[in-house]
mmCIF file of C-alpha atoms and ligand atoms in Angstrom:
data_model
loop_
_atom_site.group_PDB
_atom_site.id
_atom_site.type_symbol
_atom_site.label_atom_id
_atom_site.label_comp_id
_atom_site.label_asym_id
_atom_site.label_seq_id
_atom_site.Cartn_x
_atom_site.Cartn_y
_atom_site.Cartn_z
ATOM 1 C CA UNK A 3 -0.049 -0.405 0.099
ATOM 2 C CA UNK A 4 1.462 3.672 -1.060
ATOM 3 C CA UNK A 5 1.881 6.006 1.786
ATOM 4 C CA UNK A 6 0.489 8.693 -0.255
ATOM 5 C CA UNK A 7 -2.076 7.824 -2.705
ATOM 6 C CA UNK A 8 -3.838 10.386 -4.855
ATOM 7 C CA UNK A 9 -6.266 10.117 -7.244
ATOM 8 C CA UNK A 10 -7.810 11.847 -10.131
ATOM 9 C CA UNK A 11 -6.788 15.193 -8.249
ATOM 10 C CA UNK A 12 -8.259 18.490 -10.033
ATOM 11 C CA UNK A 13 -8.001 21.878 -7.920
ATOM 12 C CA UNK A 14 -9.849 24.915 -9.694
ATOM 13 C CA UNK A 15 -9.665 28.330 -8.561
ATOM 14 C CA UNK A 16 -12.342 31.081 -8.923
ATOM 15 C CA UNK A 17 -10.965 33.928 -10.361
ATOM 16 C CA UNK A 18 -12.554 37.603 -11.649
ATOM 17 C CA UNK A 19 -12.690 36.070 -14.632
ATOM 18 C CA UNK A 20 -14.529 32.614 -13.976
ATOM 19 C CA UNK A 21 -13.040 29.258 -12.973
ATOM 20 C CA UNK A 22 -9.519 28.468 -13.754
ATOM 21 C CA UNK A 23 -8.134 24.757 -13.589
ATOM 22 C CA UNK A 24 -4.291 24.602 -11.962
ATOM 23 C CA UNK A 25 -4.515 20.687 -11.431
ATOM 24 C CA UNK A 26 -6.596 18.616 -13.933
ATOM 25 C CA UNK A 27 -7.165 15.137 -12.858
ATOM 26 C CA UNK A 28 -3.910 13.862 -11.631
ATOM 27 C CA UNK A 29 -2.766 11.169 -9.567
ATOM 28 C CA UNK A 30 0.080 10.728 -7.313
ATOM 29 C CA UNK A 31 1.479 7.878 -5.102
ATOM 30 C CA UNK A 32 4.699 7.997 -2.985
ATOM 31 C CA UNK A 33 6.042 4.625 -1.139
ATOM 32 C CA UNK A 34 7.549 4.112 2.282
ATOM 33 C CA UNK A 35 10.790 5.629 1.848
ATOM 34 C CA UNK A 36 10.795 6.546 -1.696
ATOM 35 C CA UNK A 37 11.920 9.782 -3.260
ATOM 36 C CA UNK A 38 9.444 10.912 -5.641
ATOM 37 C CA UNK A 39 10.451 14.139 -7.923
ATOM 38 C CA UNK A 40 7.197 16.356 -9.105
ATOM 39 C CA UNK A 41 8.718 17.817 -11.830
ATOM 40 C CA UNK A 42 7.545 20.772 -14.362
ATOM 41 C CA UNK A 43 7.793 24.549 -15.984
ATOM 42 C CA UNK A 44 6.652 26.912 -13.477
ATOM 43 C CA UNK A 45 3.178 27.116 -13.810
ATOM 44 C CA UNK A 46 2.303 23.392 -13.832
ATOM 45 C CA UNK A 47 0.293 22.934 -10.817
ATOM 46 C CA UNK A 48 3.272 21.361 -8.864
ATOM 47 C CA UNK A 49 2.602 23.592 -5.831
ATOM 48 C CA UNK A 50 -1.091 23.712 -5.702
ATOM 49 C CA UNK A 51 -1.229 19.525 -6.367
ATOM 50 C CA UNK A 52 1.025 19.128 -2.925
ATOM 51 C CA UNK A 53 -0.774 22.328 -0.917
ATOM 52 C CA UNK A 54 -4.529 20.483 -1.532
ATOM 53 C CA UNK A 55 -2.721 17.506 0.176
ATOM 54 C CA UNK A 56 -1.476 19.224 3.002
ATOM 55 C CA UNK A 57 -4.706 21.512 3.088
ATOM 56 C CA UNK A 58 -3.152 24.408 2.955
ATOM 57 C CA UNK A 59 -5.013 25.968 -0.347
ATOM 58 C CA UNK A 60 -7.235 29.417 0.139
ATOM 59 C CA UNK A 61 -10.861 29.184 0.429
ATOM 60 C CA UNK A 62 -11.232 30.231 -3.430
ATOM 61 C CA UNK A 63 -9.626 26.730 -4.215
ATOM 62 C CA UNK A 64 -12.109 23.728 -5.104
ATOM 63 C CA UNK A 65 -10.682 20.537 -4.754
ATOM 64 C CA UNK A 66 -12.181 17.265 -6.082
ATOM 65 C CA UNK A 67 -10.117 13.540 -5.953
ATOM 66 C CA UNK A 68 -11.561 10.192 -6.456
ATOM 67 C CA UNK A 69 -8.997 9.147 -3.687
ATOM 68 C CA UNK A 70 -6.980 11.055 -1.043
ATOM 69 C CA UNK A 71 -5.320 8.562 1.537
ATOM 70 C CA UNK A 72 -2.463 8.724 3.564
ATOM 71 C CA UNK A 73 -1.518 5.478 5.233
ATOM 72 C CA UNK A 74 -4.937 3.848 3.934
ATOM 73 C CA UNK A 75 -6.803 6.712 5.388
ATOM 74 C CA UNK A 76 -9.099 9.415 3.923
ATOM 75 C CA UNK A 77 -7.496 12.807 4.367
ATOM 76 C CA UNK A 78 -9.831 14.300 1.740
ATOM 77 C CA UNK A 79 -12.293 15.273 5.019
ATOM 78 C CA UNK A 80 -10.242 15.734 8.143
ATOM 79 C CA UNK A 81 -11.721 17.505 11.039
ATOM 80 C CA UNK A 82 -9.455 20.373 12.274
ATOM 81 C CA UNK A 83 -7.758 18.346 14.869
ATOM 82 C CA UNK A 84 -7.304 15.258 12.562
ATOM 83 C CA UNK A 85 -5.468 17.373 10.208
ATOM 84 C CA UNK A 86 -3.717 18.771 12.942
ATOM 85 C CA UNK A 87 -2.463 15.254 14.269
ATOM 86 C CA UNK A 88 -1.615 14.760 10.732
ATOM 87 C CA UNK A 89 -0.152 17.311 9.112
ATOM 88 C CA UNK A 90 2.976 19.214 10.556
ATOM 89 C CA UNK A 91 3.759 15.983 12.253
ATOM 90 C CA UNK A 92 3.469 12.945 9.812
ATOM 91 C CA UNK A 93 3.578 14.796 7.142
ATOM 92 C CA UNK A 94 5.671 17.910 6.637
ATOM 93 C CA UNK A 95 6.526 20.456 3.846
ATOM 94 C CA UNK A 96 9.295 22.990 3.109
ATOM 95 C CA UNK A 97 9.049 26.081 1.182
ATOM 96 C CA UNK A 98 10.887 27.853 -2.095
ATOM 97 C CA UNK A 99 11.182 30.994 -0.036
ATOM 98 C CA UNK A 100 13.429 30.240 3.482
ATOM 99 C CA UNK A 101 13.436 33.694 4.467
ATOM 100 C CA UNK A 102 10.251 33.906 3.705
ATOM 101 C CA UNK A 103 8.838 31.030 5.482
ATOM 102 C CA UNK A 104 10.194 32.211 8.920
ATOM 103 C CA UNK A 105 8.730 35.026 11.006
ATOM 104 C CA UNK A 106 11.030 38.268 11.030
ATOM 105 C CA UNK A 107 10.032 39.011 14.639
ATOM 106 C CA UNK A 108 11.342 36.384 16.177
ATOM 107 C CA UNK A 109 14.678 34.159 16.659
ATOM 108 C CA UNK A 110 14.865 31.236 14.910
ATOM 109 C CA UNK A 111 15.343 29.577 17.898
ATOM 110 C CA UNK A 112 12.045 30.618 19.324
ATOM 111 C CA UNK A 113 10.326 29.360 15.843
ATOM 112 C CA UNK A 114 11.591 26.160 16.085
ATOM 113 C CA UNK A 115 10.648 25.799 20.087
ATOM 114 C CA UNK A 116 6.966 27.181 19.300
ATOM 115 C CA UNK A 117 6.432 24.307 17.269
ATOM 116 C CA UNK A 118 8.091 21.520 19.216
ATOM 117 C CA UNK A 119 6.213 22.932 22.367
ATOM 118 C CA UNK A 120 3.180 23.167 20.167
ATOM 119 C CA UNK A 121 3.081 20.225 17.635
ATOM 120 C CA UNK A 122 5.189 17.809 20.590
ATOM 121 C CA UNK A 123 4.300 18.396 23.458
ATOM 122 C CA UNK A 124 7.731 19.065 24.522
ATOM 123 C CA UNK A 125 8.271 21.272 27.870
ATOM 124 C CA UNK A 126 10.280 24.244 27.157
ATOM 125 C CA UNK A 127 13.753 22.898 28.445
ATOM 126 C CA UNK A 128 13.350 19.902 26.644
ATOM 127 C CA UNK A 129 12.830 21.896 23.296
ATOM 128 C CA UNK A 130 15.414 24.179 23.683
ATOM 129 C CA UNK A 131 18.042 21.049 23.923
ATOM 130 C CA UNK A 132 15.900 19.068 20.976
ATOM 131 C CA UNK A 133 16.212 22.408 18.884
ATOM 132 C CA UNK A 134 20.157 22.489 19.340
ATOM 133 C CA UNK A 135 20.227 18.756 18.783
ATOM 134 C CA UNK A 136 17.900 19.564 15.520
ATOM 135 C CA UNK A 137 20.550 22.499 14.540
ATOM 136 C CA UNK A 138 23.257 20.277 14.423
ATOM 137 C CA UNK A 139 21.115 17.626 12.250
ATOM 138 C CA UNK A 140 20.638 20.380 9.255
ATOM 139 C CA UNK A 141 24.838 21.359 10.016
ATOM 140 C CA UNK A 142 24.166 24.368 11.498
ATOM 141 C CA UNK A 143 27.747 25.977 12.936
ATOM 142 C CA UNK A 144 27.841 27.419 16.161
ATOM 143 C CA UNK A 145 23.907 26.626 16.893
ATOM 144 C CA UNK A 146 24.099 27.668 20.669
ATOM 145 C CA UNK A 147 24.943 31.206 18.934
ATOM 146 C CA UNK A 148 22.604 31.022 16.139
ATOM 147 C CA UNK A 149 19.732 30.017 18.245
ATOM 148 C CA UNK A 150 19.511 33.422 19.440
ATOM 149 C CA UNK A 151 19.920 35.067 15.389
ATOM 150 C CA UNK A 152 17.005 36.543 14.086
ATOM 151 C CA UNK A 153 16.099 34.846 10.440
ATOM 152 C CA UNK A 154 17.452 38.275 8.892
ATOM 153 C CA UNK A 155 21.039 37.421 10.137
ATOM 154 C CA UNK A 156 21.444 34.494 8.890
ATOM 155 C CA UNK A 157 22.107 33.666 4.952
ATOM 156 C CA UNK A 158 19.407 32.195 3.065
ATOM 157 C CA UNK A 159 20.737 28.743 3.251
ATOM 158 C CA UNK A 160 21.033 28.655 6.736
ATOM 159 C CA UNK A 161 17.557 29.691 7.139
ATOM 160 C CA UNK A 162 16.898 27.062 4.616
ATOM 161 C CA UNK A 163 18.576 24.550 7.170
ATOM 162 C CA UNK A 164 16.569 26.009 10.013
ATOM 163 C CA UNK A 165 13.000 25.534 7.879
ATOM 164 C CA UNK A 166 14.529 21.890 7.116
ATOM 165 C CA UNK A 167 15.143 21.208 10.848
ATOM 166 C CA UNK A 168 11.658 22.232 11.631
ATOM 167 C CA UNK A 169 10.175 20.146 9.227
ATOM 168 C CA UNK A 170 12.100 16.663 10.466
ATOM 169 C CA UNK A 171 11.481 17.876 13.993
ATOM 170 C CA UNK A 172 8.704 15.662 14.543
ATOM 171 C CA UNK A 173 10.407 12.833 12.760
ATOM 172 C CA UNK A 174 7.763 12.847 10.107
ATOM 173 C CA UNK A 175 6.946 9.708 7.611
ATOM 174 C CA UNK A 176 6.831 11.828 4.384
ATOM 175 C CA UNK A 177 8.610 15.413 3.777
ATOM 176 C CA UNK A 178 7.211 17.201 0.889
ATOM 177 C CA UNK A 179 9.856 19.886 -0.089
ATOM 178 C CA UNK A 180 8.596 22.218 -2.606
ATOM 179 C CA UNK A 181 11.388 23.653 -4.731
ATOM 180 C CA UNK A 182 13.883 24.127 -1.523
ATOM 181 C CA UNK A 183 17.290 25.166 -3.381
ATOM 182 C CA UNK A 184 15.336 27.373 -5.922
ATOM 183 C CA UNK A 185 15.868 30.692 -4.209
ATOM 184 C CA UNK A 186 19.212 30.211 -3.234
ATOM 185 C CA UNK A 187 23.065 30.224 -4.629
ATOM 186 C CA UNK A 188 24.082 27.660 -7.319
ATOM 187 C CA UNK A 189 27.007 26.749 -4.579
ATOM 188 C CA UNK A 190 24.397 26.349 -1.671
ATOM 189 C CA UNK A 191 21.830 24.323 -3.518
ATOM 190 C CA UNK A 192 24.171 21.331 -3.939
ATOM 191 C CA UNK A 193 24.703 21.199 -0.134
ATOM 192 C CA UNK A 194 20.961 21.873 0.590
ATOM 193 C CA UNK A 195 19.754 18.674 -1.788
ATOM 194 C CA UNK A 196 22.572 16.808 0.106
ATOM 195 C CA UNK A 197 21.440 17.237 3.326
ATOM 196 C CA UNK A 198 17.752 16.655 2.299
ATOM 197 C CA UNK A 199 18.743 13.168 0.564
ATOM 198 C CA UNK A 200 20.992 12.245 3.932
ATOM 199 C CA UNK A 201 18.295 13.217 6.491
ATOM 200 C CA UNK A 202 15.936 11.599 3.685
ATOM 201 C CA UNK A 203 18.117 7.991 4.033
ATOM 202 C CA UNK A 204 18.352 8.826 7.741
ATOM 203 C CA UNK A 205 15.263 8.814 9.124
ATOM 204 C CA UNK A 206 13.924 6.678 6.551
ATOM 205 C CA UNK A 207 10.995 9.193 5.491
ATOM 206 C CA UNK A 208 9.680 9.480 2.016
ATOM 207 C CA UNK A 209 10.016 12.359 0.058
ATOM 208 C CA UNK A 210 8.408 14.140 -2.512
ATOM 209 C CA UNK A 211 10.721 16.454 -4.041
ATOM 210 C CA UNK A 212 8.901 19.188 -6.064
ATOM 211 C CA UNK A 213 11.759 20.838 -8.857
ATOM 212 C CA UNK A 214 12.072 22.444 -12.562
ATOM 213 C CA UNK A 215 15.508 21.176 -12.641
ATOM 214 C CA UNK A 216 16.142 17.744 -14.233
ATOM 215 C CA UNK A 217 19.313 17.618 -13.254
ATOM 216 C CA UNK A 218 18.062 17.727 -9.552
ATOM 217 C CA UNK A 219 15.770 14.924 -10.465
ATOM 218 C CA UNK A 220 18.987 12.953 -11.699
ATOM 219 C CA UNK A 221 20.447 13.171 -8.585
ATOM 220 C CA UNK A 222 17.601 12.588 -6.095
ATOM 221 C CA UNK A 223 14.851 10.172 -7.301
ATOM 222 C CA UNK A 224 13.960 6.932 -7.555
ATOM 223 C CA UNK A 225 10.537 8.353 -9.542
ATOM 224 C CA UNK A 226 9.674 10.792 -11.421
ATOM 225 C CA UNK A 227 6.058 12.770 -12.614
ATOM 226 C CA UNK A 228 6.210 15.196 -15.663
ATOM 227 C CA UNK A 229 3.497 17.681 -14.876
ATOM 228 C CA UNK A 230 2.823 20.269 -17.087
ATOM 229 C CA UNK A 231 -0.226 22.668 -17.199
ATOM 230 C CA UNK A 232 -1.969 20.676 -14.395
ATOM 231 C CA UNK A 233 -1.418 17.233 -15.992
ATOM 232 C CA UNK A 234 0.492 14.366 -15.762
ATOM 233 C CA UNK A 235 2.656 14.174 -18.758
ATOM 234 C CA UNK A 236 4.706 10.973 -18.106
ATOM 235 C CA UNK A 237 5.422 8.667 -14.686
ATOM 236 C CA UNK A 238 8.792 6.548 -14.533
ATOM 237 C CA UNK A 239 11.768 5.395 -12.593
ATOM 238 C CA UNK A 240 14.102 7.535 -12.732
ATOM 239 C CA UNK A 241 16.920 5.645 -15.497
ATOM 240 C CA UNK A 242 13.655 5.029 -17.632
ATOM 241 C CA UNK A 243 12.787 8.585 -17.488
ATOM 242 C CA UNK A 244 16.608 9.492 -18.502
ATOM 243 C CA UNK A 245 17.426 6.726 -20.850
ATOM 244 C CA UNK A 246 13.636 6.384 -22.799
ATOM 245 C CA UNK A 247 11.241 9.703 -22.295
ATOM 246 C CA UNK A 248 8.171 8.621 -23.576
ATOM 247 C CA UNK A 249 6.604 12.256 -23.585
ATOM 248 C CA UNK A 250 7.743 15.011 -26.330
ATOM 249 C CA UNK A 251 7.335 17.297 -23.298
ATOM 250 C CA UNK A 252 9.966 15.104 -21.254
ATOM 251 C CA UNK A 253 12.197 14.726 -24.260
ATOM 252 C CA UNK A 254 12.182 19.044 -23.939
ATOM 253 C CA UNK A 255 12.949 19.169 -20.278
ATOM 254 C CA UNK A 256 15.461 16.985 -20.696
ATOM 255 C CA UNK A 257 16.852 18.691 -24.052
ATOM 256 C CA UNK A 258 17.314 21.807 -21.516
ATOM 257 C CA UNK A 259 20.065 20.675 -19.557
ATOM 258 C CA UNK A 260 23.276 22.262 -19.774
ATOM 259 C CA UNK A 261 25.085 18.849 -21.677
ATOM 260 C CA UNK A 262 22.510 19.424 -24.420
ATOM 261 C CA UNK A 263 22.929 22.777 -25.003
ATOM 262 C CA UNK A 264 24.008 23.463 -28.298
ATOM 263 C CA UNK A 265 25.440 27.258 -29.390
ATOM 264 C CA UNK A 266 25.897 29.973 -26.182
ATOM 265 C CA UNK A 267 22.293 30.228 -25.219
ATOM 266 C CA UNK A 268 20.075 27.075 -23.652
ATOM 267 C CA UNK A 269 17.628 26.200 -25.161
ATOM 268 C CA UNK A 270 14.330 26.337 -24.321
ATOM 269 C CA UNK A 271 10.709 24.266 -23.809
ATOM 270 C CA UNK A 272 9.044 26.461 -26.228
ATOM 271 C CA UNK A 273 12.142 26.028 -29.072
ATOM 272 C CA UNK A 274 11.861 22.146 -28.232
ATOM 273 C CA UNK A 275 7.996 22.662 -29.222
ATOM 274 C CA UNK A 276 8.937 24.662 -32.296
ATOM 275 C CA UNK A 277 11.120 21.714 -33.650
ATOM 276 C CA UNK A 278 8.281 18.800 -32.909
ATOM 277 C CA UNK A 279 5.768 21.178 -34.916
ATOM 278 C CA UNK A 280 7.904 21.716 -37.996
ATOM 279 C CA UNK A 281 8.846 18.396 -38.223
HETATM 280 N N1 ADP B 17 -4.495 31.353 -4.827
HETATM 281 C C1 ADP B 17 -4.650 31.204 -6.098
HETATM 282 N N2 ADP B 17 -5.516 31.682 -7.031
HETATM 283 C C2 ADP B 17 -5.561 31.574 -8.808
HETATM 284 N N3 ADP B 17 -4.687 30.785 -9.100
HETATM 285 C C3 ADP B 17 -3.635 30.442 -8.083
HETATM 286 C C4 ADP B 17 -3.408 29.998 -7.337
HETATM 287 N N4 ADP B 17 -2.267 29.669 -6.622
HETATM 288 C C5 ADP B 17 -1.918 29.441 -8.257
HETATM 289 N N5 ADP B 17 -2.872 29.238 -8.925
HETATM 290 C C6 ADP B 17 -2.450 29.168 -10.190
HETATM 291 O O1 ADP B 17 -1.922 27.784 -10.405
HETATM 292 C C7 ADP B 17 -1.702 27.852 -11.276
HETATM 293 C C8 ADP B 17 -0.646 26.430 -10.516
HETATM 294 O O2 ADP B 17 0.420 27.231 -10.127
HETATM 295 P P1 ADP B 17 1.379 26.273 -8.724
HETATM 296 O O3 ADP B 17 1.095 24.948 -8.324
HETATM 297 O O4 ADP B 17 2.126 27.420 -8.147
HETATM 298 O O5 ADP B 17 2.632 25.750 -10.138
HETATM 299 P P2 ADP B 17 4.079 25.470 -9.778
HETATM 300 O O6 ADP B 17 3.976 24.975 -8.775
HETATM 301 O O7 ADP B 17 3.808 24.175 -10.700
HETATM 302 O O8 ADP B 17 4.608 27.091 -10.584
HETATM 303 C C9 ADP B 17 -0.629 29.043 -11.829
HETATM 304 O O9 ADP B 17 -1.390 29.082 -13.198
HETATM 305 C C10 ADP B 17 -0.749 29.899 -10.885
HETATM 306 O O10 ADP B 17 -1.395 30.845 -10.965
HETATM 307 MG MG1 MG B 18 5.462 25.993 -7.070
#
């Protein structure tokens, strides 16, 4: 049985100009301990589909699905208290903008300790020592000093490490990482990805990694879902996807990798579609 199983998920937004379908009948599942990459260009509905799972979409979203289960349990209609015991504990999520995800008015230590006290019921003292352990686990240097820092006193990479520390605090069985390195410098991106992969292995978590970068997919994923304009274009294990992509859209994403570049400019997906239609 899959850990998370989503069938025929559709998300529509009510907008001033009518209803807009952001996710159009997508199936996604992830098994225990598995790394699933969801890849696609900006706007393809990657974030919206996972925010729907987390119950984090605004009221303007209408969500339907034939199945939405976690560990065999229906999660489409949880009460607020059921949702709180699941989301933020068993399933956690980290976002693209680490600095914006932290509250600028409080120290990072206060923020992680709040989560530990509220979500895990730890005492203040236990929360403090657990926060230090977590800062060490995510490779924050001088954790005793850093725990007293405000977000603006830390680099983007360090803020993302704090967010990761918060996300793994409850020992989740599923971590959803939504473009966790996109906002970071290239050199830091690899460190954060390596950290996520190490934690995924150490904790035996399932990881859903949302990315627009096929290079990231190649380095991390067991299985890949390729998404375009709210629809699933292709799903395959990572080796098959790279060796024998079935969808033209997947081939377009692959051709945008630097090693396939010709000339002085990287080809874009629209270049590729132009070639396909010219044929
Ligand atoms: N709250 C919202 N209201 C209306 N449209 C939205 C909302 N959130 C996202 N969208 C739209 O849904 C589509 C998918 O967005 P998103 O899932 O964020 O894309 P991705 O994560 O793949 O870049 C986009 O066209 C986006 O503009
Ligand atoms: Mg997104």
